[in-house]
Each structure stands twice: as structure tokens, then as C-alpha cells.
Coordinates of C-alpha atoms and ligand atoms in Angstrom, one line a residue:
X179 CA 10.8 5.1 -30.2
X180 CA 7.6 3.2 -30.3
X181 CA 7.5 1.7 -26.8
X182 CA 4.9 2.4 -24.3
X183 CA 4.8 2.4 -20.4
X184 CA 2.0 1.5 -18.2
X185 CA 1.9 2.3 -14.5
X186 CA -0.8 -0.3 -13.1
X187 CA -2.4 -0.9 -9.8
X188 CA -2.9 -4.4 -8.9
X189 CA -5.4 -4.0 -6.1
X190 CA -4.9 -5.5 -2.6
X191 CA -3.7 -8.7 -3.9
X192 CA -6.7 -10.9 -4.9
X193 CA -7.1 -11.6 -8.7
X194 CA -10.7 -10.7 -8.5
X195 CA -9.9 -7.2 -7.7
X196 CA -7.6 -6.9 -10.6
X197 CA -9.3 -4.4 -13.1
X198 CA -10.0 -5.5 -16.6
X199 CA -8.0 -2.8 -17.9
X200 CA -4.9 -4.1 -15.9
X201 CA -5.5 -7.4 -17.1
X202 CA -5.4 -6.2 -20.6
X203 CA -2.2 -4.3 -20.3
X204 CA -0.3 -6.9 -18.2
X205 CA -1.2 -9.6 -21.0
X206 CA 0.0 -7.4 -23.6
X207 CA 3.3 -6.5 -22.1
X208 CA 7.0 -7.3 -23.3
X209 CA 8.2 -6.5 -19.8
X210 CA 6.7 -6.4 -16.3
X211 CA 8.6 -4.8 -13.6
X212 CA 6.7 -5.7 -10.3
X213 CA 6.9 -5.3 -6.8
X214 CA 6.2 -8.1 -4.2
X215 CA 3.1 -6.3 -2.9
X216 CA 0.6 -7.6 -5.5
X217 CA 1.1 -11.1 -3.9
X218 CA 1.4 -14.6 -5.3
X219 CA -2.2 -14.9 -6.8
X220 CA -1.6 -12.0 -9.2
X221 CA 2.2 -12.5 -9.5
X222 CA 1.6 -16.1 -10.6
X223 CA -0.5 -15.0 -13.7
X224 CA 2.1 -12.6 -15.2
X225 CA 2.6 -13.4 -18.8
X226 CA 5.1 -16.2 -19.2
X227 CA 6.5 -14.9 -22.5
X228 CA 7.3 -11.4 -20.9
X229 CA 10.4 -10.6 -19.3
X230 CA 9.5 -10.3 -15.6
X231 CA 11.6 -8.2 -13.4
X232 CA 11.5 -8.5 -9.5
X233 CA 11.9 -5.1 -8.3
X234 CA 11.3 -6.6 -4.8
X235 CA 10.8 -3.4 -3.1
X236 CA 9.7 -4.6 0.3
X237 CA 10.7 -3.3 3.6
X238 CA 14.3 -2.7 3.8
X239 CA 15.0 -5.6 1.4
X240 CA 15.5 -3.7 -1.9
X241 CA 16.5 -5.9 -4.8
X242 CA 16.7 -3.0 -7.2
X243 CA 17.4 0.8 -6.2
X244 CA 14.6 3.2 -7.2
X245 CA 16.8 4.8 -9.8
X246 CA 17.8 1.6 -11.5
X247 CA 14.0 0.6 -11.8
X248 CA 13.3 4.1 -13.5
X249 CA 16.5 3.7 -15.8
X250 CA 15.3 0.1 -16.7
X251 CA 11.8 1.2 -17.6
X252 CA 13.2 4.1 -19.6
X253 CA 15.7 1.7 -21.5
X254 CA 13.2 -0.9 -22.4
X255 CA 10.7 1.6 -23.7
X256 CA 13.4 3.1 -25.8
X257 CA 14.0 -0.4 -27.0
X258 CA 10.6 -0.1 -28.4
X259 CA 8.9 -2.5 -25.7
X260 CA 5.5 -2.3 -24.0
X261 CA 6.6 -1.9 -20.4
X262 CA 4.3 -2.4 -17.5
X263 CA 5.3 -1.2 -14.0
X264 CA 3.0 -3.1 -11.6
X265 CA 2.2 -2.0 -8.1
X266 CA 0.4 -3.1 -5.0
X267 CA -3.1 -1.3 -4.6
X268 CA -3.5 2.0 -6.5
X269 CA -0.3 3.3 -8.2
X270 CA -0.6 6.8 -6.8
X271 CA -1.1 6.1 -3.2
X272 CA 2.6 6.0 -1.8
X273 CA 4.9 3.5 -3.4
X274 CA 6.6 6.3 -5.5
X275 CA 4.2 5.7 -8.6
X276 CA 4.1 9.6 -8.9
X277 CA 7.8 10.0 -8.9
X278 CA 8.1 7.1 -11.7
X279 CA 5.8 8.9 -13.9
X280 CA 7.8 12.1 -13.5
X281 CA 10.9 10.4 -14.7
X282 CA 9.2 8.9 -17.7
X283 CA 7.7 12.2 -18.7
X284 CA 11.1 13.9 -18.4
X285 CA 12.5 11.1 -20.7
X286 CA 9.5 12.2 -23.2
X287 CA 7.9 8.8 -22.6
X288 CA 4.1 8.5 -22.9
X289 CA 2.6 6.7 -19.8
X290 CA -0.9 5.3 -19.2
X291 CA -1.9 5.1 -15.7
X292 CA -4.2 2.2 -14.6
X293 CA -5.8 2.9 -11.2
X294 CA -6.2 0.0 -8.9
X295 CA -8.2 -0.7 -5.6
X296 CA -6.4 0.5 -2.9
X297 CA -5.6 -1.4 0.2
X298 CA -6.3 1.7 2.4
X299 CA -10.0 1.2 1.7
X300 CA -10.5 -2.3 0.6
X301 CA -8.5 -4.2 3.2
X302 CA -10.6 -2.7 6.2
X303 CA -13.8 -2.9 4.0
X304 CA -13.2 -6.6 3.6
X305 CA -13.4 -7.5 7.4
X306 CA -16.5 -5.2 7.5
X307 CA -14.9 -2.0 8.6
X308 CA -16.2 1.2 6.7
X309 CA -13.4 3.9 6.5
X310 CA -16.3 6.4 6.9
X311 CA -19.7 5.9 8.4
X312 CA -22.4 8.5 9.3
X313 CA -22.4 7.6 13.1
X314 CA -18.5 7.4 13.5
X315 CA -16.6 9.1 10.8
X316 CA -17.2 11.9 8.3
X317 CA -13.6 12.1 7.1
X318 CA -10.9 9.8 6.6
X319 CA -7.0 10.5 6.6
X320 CA -4.6 8.1 5.0
X321 CA -0.9 8.5 5.8
X322 CA 2.3 6.7 6.0
X323 CA 3.6 5.4 9.3
X324 CA 7.0 4.9 7.7
X325 CA 8.4 7.8 9.4
X326 CA 9.3 7.7 13.0
X327 CA 7.0 10.1 14.8
X328 CA 9.6 11.0 17.5
X329 CA 11.9 12.1 14.7
X330 CA 11.9 16.0 14.6
X331 CA 12.1 16.0 10.9
X332 CA 8.7 14.0 10.7
X333 CA 6.6 15.4 7.9
X334 CA 3.5 14.6 9.6
X335 CA 1.9 16.6 12.3
X336 CA 1.1 14.0 15.0
X337 CA -0.7 16.5 17.1
X338 CA -3.0 17.7 14.6
X339 CA -3.5 14.0 13.7
X340 CA -4.4 13.1 17.3
X341 CA -7.0 16.1 17.6
X342 CA -8.5 15.3 13.9
X343 CA -12.0 13.7 14.0
X344 CA -12.8 10.9 11.8
X345 CA -10.7 7.7 10.9
X346 CA -6.9 7.4 10.4
X347 CA -5.7 4.7 7.8
X348 CA -2.2 3.9 8.4
X349 CA 0.0 2.1 5.8
X350 CA 3.4 0.9 6.1
X351 CA 3.0 1.4 10.0
X352 CA 3.9 -1.7 11.6
X353 CA 7.3 -0.9 12.4
X354 CA 6.6 2.3 14.2
X355 CA 3.2 1.6 15.8
X356 CA 4.8 1.9 19.3
X357 CA 5.7 5.4 18.4
X358 CA 2.5 6.2 16.6
X359 CA 0.3 4.9 19.3
X360 CA 2.2 7.0 22.0
X361 CA 2.2 10.2 19.7
X362 CA -1.5 9.9 19.4
X363 CA -2.2 9.6 22.9
X364 CA 0.2 12.3 24.0
X365 CA -1.4 14.5 21.4
X366 CA -4.8 14.1 23.2
X367 CA -6.4 11.0 21.5
X368 CA -8.4 8.9 23.9
X369 CA -6.4 5.8 24.6
X370 CA -9.6 3.6 24.4
X371 CA -9.9 4.5 20.7
X372 CA -10.4 1.3 18.9
X373 CA -7.6 0.0 16.5
X374 CA -7.6 -2.7 14.0
X375 CA -4.4 -4.2 12.3
X376 CA -5.1 -6.2 9.1
X377 CA -2.2 -8.0 8.0
X378 CA -2.0 -9.6 4.3
X379 CA -5.6 -8.4 3.6
X380 CA -7.5 -10.4 1.2
X381 CA -4.6 -13.1 1.0
X382 CA -5.4 -16.8 2.4
X383 CA -3.4 -16.1 5.4
X384 CA -4.9 -12.8 6.1
X385 CA -5.1 -11.9 10.1
X386 CA -6.8 -9.2 12.1
X387 CA -5.7 -7.8 15.6
X388 CA -8.2 -5.7 17.1
X389 CA -7.6 -3.6 20.4
X390 CA -7.2 0.0 21.4
X391 CA -4.7 2.5 21.2
X392 CA -3.7 1.6 24.9
X393 CA -3.5 -2.3 24.0
X394 CA -2.8 -2.7 20.6
X395 CA 1.1 -2.4 20.6
X396 CA 1.3 -5.2 23.3
X397 CA -1.2 -7.2 21.3
X398 CA 0.8 -7.0 18.1
X399 CA 4.1 -7.9 19.7
X400 CA 2.4 -11.0 21.3
X401 CA 0.9 -11.9 18.1
X402 CA 4.2 -11.2 16.0
X403 CA 2.3 -8.8 13.7
X404 CA 4.3 -8.2 10.6
X405 CA 4.1 -6.0 7.4
X406 CA 2.0 -5.8 4.9
X407 CA -0.8 -4.4 7.4
X408 CA -3.2 -1.8 7.4
X409 CA -3.9 -0.1 10.6
X410 CA -7.2 1.5 11.2
X411 CA -8.0 3.8 14.1
X412 CA -11.3 5.3 15.1
X413 CA -15.0 4.4 16.0
X414 CA -15.4 2.6 12.6
X415 CA -13.3 -0.4 14.0
X416 CA -16.3 -1.2 16.2
X417 CA -18.1 -2.4 13.0
X418 CA -15.4 -5.1 12.5
X419 CA -16.9 -8.4 11.8
X420 CA -14.9 -10.9 13.3
X421 CA -17.0 -13.8 11.8
X422 CA -16.2 -12.7 8.1
X423 CA -13.9 -15.4 6.5
X424 CA -10.4 -14.5 5.4
X425 CA -11.2 -14.6 1.6
Ligands
SAH631 N1 -0.2 1.7 -3.5 C1 -0.6 0.8 -2.2 C2 0.2 1.2 -1.0 C3 1.6 1.0 -1.0 S1 2.5 1.3 0.6 C4 -2.1 0.8 -2.2 O1 -3.0 1.8 -2.7 O2 -2.6 -0.1 -1.6 C5 2.4 -0.3 0.9 C6 1.5 -0.6 2.2 O3 0.3 -0.9 1.7 C7 1.8 -1.8 3.1 O4 3.0 -1.5 4.1 C8 0.6 -1.9 3.8 O5 0.4 -1.0 4.7 C9 -0.5 -1.7 2.8 N2 -0.8 -2.9 2.0 C10 -1.0 -3.2 0.6 N3 -1.6 -4.2 0.3 C11 -1.9 -4.8 1.4 C12 -2.6 -5.9 1.8 N4 -3.1 -6.8 0.9 N5 -2.9 -6.1 3.1 C13 -2.4 -5.2 4.1 N6 -1.8 -4.2 3.8 C14 -1.5 -3.8 2.5

């Protein structure tokens, strides 16, 4: 077995924020298994000579099941190929990168992990919002909004999150934003807490909606906000610079 596997982060979607190491391993790949999250600007630069496999895991529209992606990676490495698994942002922040590495290791396959710039920090940053700031937040909590907070089996403690100081950064939270906002207010968070929702960060069609815990749900409904978006909750949102250009 001479193949090798790389788990690679693409950054938030602009080519300038792809790392040099990511570029190097992508360009040398025989096979690239990619999600849609890296975005068109990066996906359009995948090597034409490689086998490009759209894993299309986006929202509920799954092109390949998780086990099929893992099986394909294992099979191609066993054929002696250099395989790149390309994921949005950083490969170890949500998105099941950790699970994929576990599977490869179980099969005795060596994996190099190439970190990426995570959207959780970079997307707010690019509209002027620092996730920490001496005046507003000395801690930041990054969480998935994928789970409905009203479900009893939720792995997140929303009461604790409501009481915790600092910034909350929520990924995959657009669908459940109404439940999330109510859970936080019910847990005791001030309804006047500022919230920013940044859709398609660092893409040409980036859009930012800014409000408070009390107003953001109505604003997002009105604006037709859709994933992918990063939700930032906390005083740091006051530093949003609405005059910054989209790119
Ligand atoms: N590993 C990724 C996160 C995967 S979870 C990372 O480190 O960035 C997928 C979620 O990431 C999306 O639902 C969205 O909340 C967020 N996301 C990723 N890229 C984004 C972008 N360019 N703009 C807005 N949100 C983004």
C-alpha cells in the first residue's frame, strides 16, 4: 500500500486564505473528495487531472453518505493513490473531520492533517467583529446550532450558555435560530444582546444582518437568511463595521 491520505482545510472560501501547504497537497492529489463548503472560488482550482468526487454534504442534501465517503477514501488509498479530503474552514472544527481520521487510522492509513482558517473566527473578523476584545469578551464559545435546543436530548446546555460571559459563535445555526434565541433569552440572556448573522462570509455575495436577540429572528425571516452563515452573539458585535466591503 503506497497511497496517502490528507485531510485538508480550505479556509472560509477565498483563495487567498487557502494555506500554502493546502495548495501543495491539493495540486499533487490523484483524488480529491470535496464538500461544497469551500466554495466556487477554491473548487474551480482543483486539479483537472485528478479524480474529483463531489461529496456534496450540504444541509440535508447528501450526495454521498458519510460511510460511503470513508469507504471511497480507504479504497483509493489502497489503490496506491494520493487522496485529499477537502473540507471548509478547519477540518477539525465540526464537519466530521475527526471521525474520518479515526476511520483511516483504523485501516492503518497514515493521514496528514492540514489545518485551515476556521470560519468561526475569520468570517466575523472580516466584517470587523473580533470574537474576543478586552472590553467585551474574554472568552469565546464555538458551538453547533444543528441541534434543536427544545429537544430533550440536546448535547448542549443552553441555560449554561445563556449565563456564560463572552461571545457565542454558532455554526450551522440558521435553521434553529428561532429556538436558539428563545432558549438563550429563557436562560436569562439579555434580549438586547447584539447578534450578527454573516451569510456566505468572504464570498462575493456575502451579507450581514445585525440585530439583537429580541429582533434577529424576525430580521432573518424578512431578509430570507440562508446557510451557510456564522452567528455571533455578544457585545463584540458592536464593533461590526458596516462600511467594510464584502471582499
Ligand atoms: N470546519 C468548518 C465548519 C464546518 S460546519 C470551519 O472551520 O469553518 C459548517 C458551518 O460553517 C456552516 O453551516 C456555517 O455556519 C459555517 N461556515 C463555513 N464557511 C462559511 C462561510 N464562508 N460563511 C459563513 N459561514 C460559514
